[in-house]
Amino acid sequence: MTPRYLSKPEARGLGMTSQRARDRMIERLRSEGGIRDERVLTAMRTVPRHQFMDEALASRAYEDTALPIGCGQTISQPWVVARMTEALIEHGLPARVLEVGTGSGYQAAVLASLGVETYSVERIEELLRAARRRFRHLGLNVRTRHDDGRAGWAEYAPYDGIIVTAGATALEPALFDQLAEGGTLVAPVGGGNGQRLLRWRRVAGELLQDDLGAVIFVPLLPGTL
Ligand code: SAH
């Protein structure tokens, strides 16, 4: 007979090993990564990152590294997800967030776990299909769209938060137009000299920008596949 503690959590993708590995990842994010926001740490402790990649890579899911998810794309490094999420919610949990670049769906799952109404756009249909399956399997309510997300997703705008998870040399004005008053936009931006993680806040109609440091993301590309 299979003991209950082995069969039941496994069925939900919350195996003992994975939960322990996740707890260790959270401790590293806290001690070495300087991530302080308990809301972010709790969400990342809950979401089974190993389910957002091929089984062949799942044993590496809780290392602090980006991993391939197919179609030449990657699931972002846990520290980057933590830092971006922390930056996005620092001035208050946004009610509604738009993500550009669903990829594996992990970042969107972390946002949904925070209780944020999450909208996510992805240009590669194959990746989006896999991400949708994961959301369904985990019972997460993430609204998705197959499109070039550089101009956002006007239908549900404005958003209290916008998070871009692919790097561009510049962002489209349309994206800023979809940011609500008091809202926060986080995006990797940069060209030849490397990308910086930038944050804008719309305060009293003005856009305030701050620089959160150097990052490396796959490129934000035009069109759909
Ligand atoms: N947030 C993702 C990161 C995936 S990598 C995760 O948690 O796994 C960035 C993703 O952005 C890739 O899947 C890539 O296909 C997508 N992307 C790049 N340009 C895009 C665009 N213009 N519109 C929508 N998605 C885009």
Short mmCIF file of C-alpha atoms and ligand atoms in Angstrom, two decimals:
data_model
loop_
_atom_site.label_atom_id
_atom_site.label_comp_id
_atom_site.label_asym_id
_atom_site.label_seq_id
_atom_site.Cartn_x
_atom_site.Cartn_y
_atom_site.Cartn_z
CA MET A 1 0.00 0.00 0.00
CA THR A 2 1.26 3.47 -0.83
CA PRO A 3 1.43 5.64 2.28
CA ARG A 4 -0.94 8.60 2.10
CA TYR A 5 1.83 11.14 2.53
CA LEU A 6 3.52 9.82 -0.61
CA SER A 7 0.55 9.42 -2.89
CA LYS A 8 -1.53 12.45 -2.10
CA PRO A 9 0.94 15.34 -2.31
CA GLU A 10 2.52 13.79 -5.43
CA ALA A 11 -0.83 13.88 -7.19
CA ARG A 12 -0.94 17.63 -6.64
CA GLY A 13 2.69 17.99 -7.77
CA LEU A 14 3.74 18.81 -4.22
CA GLY A 15 6.07 15.88 -3.62
CA MET A 16 8.07 15.77 -0.40
CA THR A 17 11.36 16.20 -2.23
CA SER A 18 10.11 19.08 -4.28
CA GLN A 19 8.65 20.88 -1.29
CA ARG A 20 11.95 20.53 0.55
CA ALA A 21 13.88 21.68 -2.51
CA ARG A 22 11.49 24.63 -2.79
CA ASP A 23 11.97 25.53 0.86
CA ARG A 24 15.74 25.54 0.30
CA MET A 25 15.29 27.75 -2.75
CA ILE A 26 13.26 30.18 -0.64
CA GLU A 27 15.97 30.27 2.05
CA ARG A 28 18.60 31.03 -0.63
CA LEU A 29 16.44 33.79 -2.14
CA ARG A 30 16.19 35.28 1.34
CA SER A 31 19.78 34.89 2.55
CA GLU A 32 21.84 35.24 -0.64
CA GLY A 33 19.32 36.96 -2.89
CA GLY A 34 18.24 39.67 -0.48
CA ILE A 35 14.56 39.04 -1.23
CA ARG A 36 12.61 40.37 1.76
CA ASP A 37 8.96 40.43 0.71
CA GLU A 38 7.26 37.56 2.54
CA ARG A 39 4.32 37.64 0.11
CA VAL A 40 6.71 36.83 -2.76
CA LEU A 41 8.58 34.18 -0.79
CA THR A 42 5.32 32.51 0.23
CA ALA A 43 3.98 32.49 -3.34
CA MET A 44 7.22 30.99 -4.66
CA ARG A 45 7.17 28.38 -1.91
CA THR A 46 3.72 27.35 -3.13
CA VAL A 47 4.13 27.22 -6.92
CA PRO A 48 5.76 23.95 -8.11
CA ARG A 49 8.40 25.36 -10.50
CA HIS A 50 9.37 21.85 -11.62
CA GLN A 51 5.98 21.55 -13.36
CA PHE A 52 6.79 24.49 -15.62
CA MET A 53 9.46 22.64 -17.60
CA ASP A 54 10.19 19.32 -19.30
CA GLU A 55 10.40 16.37 -16.93
CA ALA A 56 13.99 15.81 -18.06
CA LEU A 57 14.96 19.14 -16.46
CA ALA A 58 12.67 18.95 -13.42
CA SER A 59 15.47 17.78 -11.12
CA ARG A 60 17.15 21.16 -11.69
CA ALA A 61 14.01 23.21 -11.14
CA TYR A 62 15.07 24.61 -7.76
CA GLU A 63 18.56 25.69 -8.76
CA ASP A 64 18.84 29.44 -9.18
CA THR A 65 19.19 29.31 -12.93
CA ALA A 66 17.22 29.97 -16.12
CA LEU A 67 16.35 26.75 -17.97
CA PRO A 68 15.27 26.01 -21.56
CA ILE A 69 11.53 25.56 -22.16
CA GLY A 70 11.69 24.88 -25.92
CA CYS A 71 11.29 27.19 -28.95
CA GLY A 72 14.61 28.82 -27.99
CA GLN A 73 13.05 30.37 -24.86
CA THR A 74 13.82 30.06 -21.15
CA ILE A 75 12.01 30.06 -17.84
CA SER A 76 13.49 32.96 -15.88
CA GLN A 77 15.88 32.36 -13.00
CA PRO A 78 14.02 32.20 -9.63
CA TRP A 79 15.89 35.23 -8.26
CA VAL A 80 14.82 37.32 -11.27
CA VAL A 81 11.17 36.26 -10.84
CA ALA A 82 11.38 37.10 -7.13
CA ARG A 83 13.03 40.47 -7.71
CA MET A 84 10.63 41.51 -10.48
CA THR A 85 7.60 40.46 -8.46
CA GLU A 86 8.91 42.27 -5.38
CA ALA A 87 9.49 45.44 -7.44
CA LEU A 88 6.03 45.17 -8.97
CA ILE A 89 4.14 44.90 -5.67
CA GLU A 90 6.37 47.02 -3.40
CA HIS A 91 3.97 49.99 -3.38
CA GLY A 92 0.88 47.86 -2.86
CA LEU A 93 -0.50 44.64 -4.33
CA PRO A 94 -1.91 45.47 -7.77
CA ALA A 95 -5.45 44.23 -8.40
CA ARG A 96 -4.84 43.54 -12.09
CA VAL A 97 -1.55 42.76 -13.82
CA LEU A 98 -0.56 42.29 -17.45
CA GLU A 99 2.42 40.09 -18.24
CA VAL A 100 4.07 40.27 -21.66
CA GLY A 101 5.85 36.95 -22.38
CA THR A 102 3.98 34.03 -20.74
CA GLY A 103 6.74 31.56 -21.63
CA SER A 104 6.42 28.61 -19.26
CA GLY A 105 3.72 30.39 -17.26
CA TYR A 106 5.75 30.37 -14.04
CA GLN A 107 5.84 34.14 -13.48
CA ALA A 108 2.09 34.37 -14.18
CA ALA A 109 1.46 31.50 -11.74
CA VAL A 110 3.41 33.33 -9.02
CA LEU A 111 1.29 36.46 -9.63
CA ALA A 112 -1.96 34.50 -9.62
CA SER A 113 -0.91 32.84 -6.35
CA LEU A 114 -0.55 36.30 -4.84
CA GLY A 115 -4.23 36.84 -5.54
CA VAL A 116 -3.59 39.17 -8.45
CA GLU A 117 -5.97 39.10 -11.44
CA THR A 118 -3.43 38.04 -14.07
CA TYR A 119 -3.47 38.58 -17.84
CA SER A 120 -0.62 37.21 -19.93
CA VAL A 121 0.29 37.52 -23.62
CA GLU A 122 2.65 35.16 -25.47
CA ARG A 123 3.72 35.28 -29.14
CA ILE A 124 4.60 31.55 -29.47
CA GLU A 125 1.46 29.41 -29.57
CA GLU A 126 3.21 26.16 -28.65
CA LEU A 127 4.53 27.65 -25.41
CA LEU A 128 1.17 29.23 -24.60
CA ARG A 129 -0.61 25.87 -25.02
CA ALA A 130 1.72 24.23 -22.50
CA ALA A 131 1.36 27.15 -20.08
CA ARG A 132 -2.45 26.97 -20.29
CA ARG A 133 -2.33 23.25 -19.47
CA ARG A 134 -0.25 24.03 -16.38
CA PHE A 135 -2.64 26.75 -15.18
CA ARG A 136 -5.58 24.39 -15.61
CA HIS A 137 -3.78 21.54 -13.83
CA LEU A 138 -2.89 23.77 -10.88
CA GLY A 139 -6.31 25.42 -10.78
CA LEU A 140 -4.85 28.87 -11.42
CA ASN A 141 -6.99 31.51 -13.06
CA VAL A 142 -4.69 33.22 -15.59
CA ARG A 143 -6.24 34.86 -18.67
CA THR A 144 -4.05 34.37 -21.71
CA ARG A 145 -3.82 35.61 -25.27
CA HIS A 146 -1.77 34.48 -28.26
CA ASP A 147 -0.47 37.73 -29.73
CA ASP A 148 2.46 40.07 -30.09
CA GLY A 149 2.29 41.70 -26.68
CA ARG A 150 4.52 44.70 -27.38
CA ALA A 151 1.41 46.88 -27.56
CA GLY A 152 -0.08 45.24 -24.45
CA TRP A 153 -3.65 43.93 -24.27
CA ALA A 154 -5.96 46.91 -24.65
CA GLU A 155 -9.20 45.05 -23.96
CA TYR A 156 -8.63 44.77 -20.20
CA ALA A 157 -6.60 47.95 -19.69
CA PRO A 158 -5.80 49.82 -17.56
CA TYR A 159 -3.58 47.56 -15.44
CA ASP A 160 -2.28 48.36 -11.97
CA GLY A 161 0.86 46.46 -12.85
CA ILE A 162 2.61 45.53 -16.10
CA ILE A 163 5.53 43.11 -16.20
CA VAL A 164 7.53 42.47 -19.37
CA THR A 165 9.62 39.29 -19.24
CA ALA A 166 11.57 39.71 -22.49
CA GLY A 167 14.12 42.41 -23.26
CA ALA A 168 13.59 45.31 -25.66
CA THR A 169 15.71 48.30 -26.62
CA ALA A 170 12.63 50.47 -26.03
CA LEU A 171 9.00 49.95 -25.00
CA GLU A 172 5.96 50.94 -27.07
CA PRO A 173 4.06 54.01 -25.85
CA ALA A 174 0.88 51.89 -26.07
CA LEU A 175 2.14 49.82 -23.15
CA PHE A 176 2.50 52.88 -20.92
CA ASP A 177 -0.97 54.03 -22.01
CA GLN A 178 -2.36 50.84 -20.43
CA LEU A 179 -0.78 51.56 -17.04
CA ALA A 180 -3.28 52.87 -14.48
CA GLU A 181 -2.67 55.89 -12.25
CA GLY A 182 -0.64 54.65 -9.28
CA GLY A 183 0.44 51.63 -11.33
CA THR A 184 3.90 50.05 -11.71
CA LEU A 185 5.60 48.75 -14.87
CA VAL A 186 8.69 46.54 -14.63
CA ALA A 187 10.70 45.61 -17.73
CA PRO A 188 14.22 44.67 -18.86
CA VAL A 189 15.35 47.36 -21.30
CA GLY A 190 18.60 47.86 -23.16
CA GLY A 191 20.65 47.36 -26.25
CA GLY A 192 24.34 46.79 -26.88
CA ASN A 193 25.53 47.82 -23.43
CA GLY A 194 23.38 45.20 -21.76
CA GLN A 195 19.91 45.18 -20.26
CA ARG A 196 18.80 46.97 -17.12
CA LEU A 197 15.73 46.09 -15.12
CA LEU A 198 13.73 49.32 -15.10
CA ARG A 199 10.66 50.26 -13.12
CA TRP A 200 8.20 53.04 -13.88
CA ARG A 201 5.48 54.29 -11.57
CA ARG A 202 2.67 56.55 -12.70
CA VAL A 203 2.29 59.06 -9.89
CA ALA A 204 0.03 62.09 -10.28
CA GLY A 205 0.12 61.62 -14.04
CA GLU A 206 3.93 61.57 -14.20
CA LEU A 207 6.07 58.54 -15.01
CA LEU A 208 8.86 58.07 -12.45
CA GLN A 209 11.66 55.69 -13.42
CA ASP A 210 14.15 53.76 -11.32
CA ASP A 211 16.91 51.34 -12.27
CA LEU A 212 16.94 47.98 -10.46
CA GLY A 213 20.20 46.68 -11.93
CA ALA A 214 21.66 44.55 -14.72
CA VAL A 215 19.72 41.55 -16.05
CA ILE A 216 19.77 39.14 -19.01
CA PHE A 217 16.52 38.25 -20.82
CA VAL A 218 15.64 36.67 -24.15
CA PRO A 219 14.60 39.35 -26.69
CA LEU A 220 11.13 40.84 -27.06
CA LEU A 221 10.34 40.02 -30.70
CA PRO A 222 7.70 41.23 -33.17
CA GLY A 223 4.92 39.08 -34.65
CA THR A 224 3.52 35.70 -33.66
CA LEU A 225 4.56 32.07 -34.19
N1 SAH B 1 7.66 34.84 -17.89
C1 SAH B 1 8.23 33.68 -18.54
C2 SAH B 1 9.57 34.01 -19.17
C3 SAH B 1 9.69 33.40 -20.53
S1 SAH B 1 10.96 34.04 -21.55
C4 SAH B 1 8.32 32.51 -17.57
O1 SAH B 1 8.02 32.69 -16.38
O2 SAH B 1 8.63 31.40 -17.98
C5 SAH B 1 10.12 35.37 -22.41
C6 SAH B 1 8.93 34.98 -23.26
O3 SAH B 1 8.52 36.18 -23.94
C7 SAH B 1 9.18 33.96 -24.34
O4 SAH B 1 8.27 32.90 -24.20
C8 SAH B 1 8.94 34.71 -25.64
O5 SAH B 1 8.35 33.93 -26.66
C9 SAH B 1 7.99 35.80 -25.19
N2 SAH B 1 7.95 36.97 -26.06
C10 SAH B 1 8.96 37.59 -26.72
N3 SAH B 1 8.51 38.63 -27.43
C11 SAH B 1 7.16 38.70 -27.21
C12 SAH B 1 6.12 39.56 -27.68
N4 SAH B 1 6.35 40.55 -28.51
N5 SAH B 1 4.86 39.33 -27.22
C13 SAH B 1 4.59 38.31 -26.38
N6 SAH B 1 5.53 37.45 -25.92
C14 SAH B 1 6.80 37.64 -26.32
#
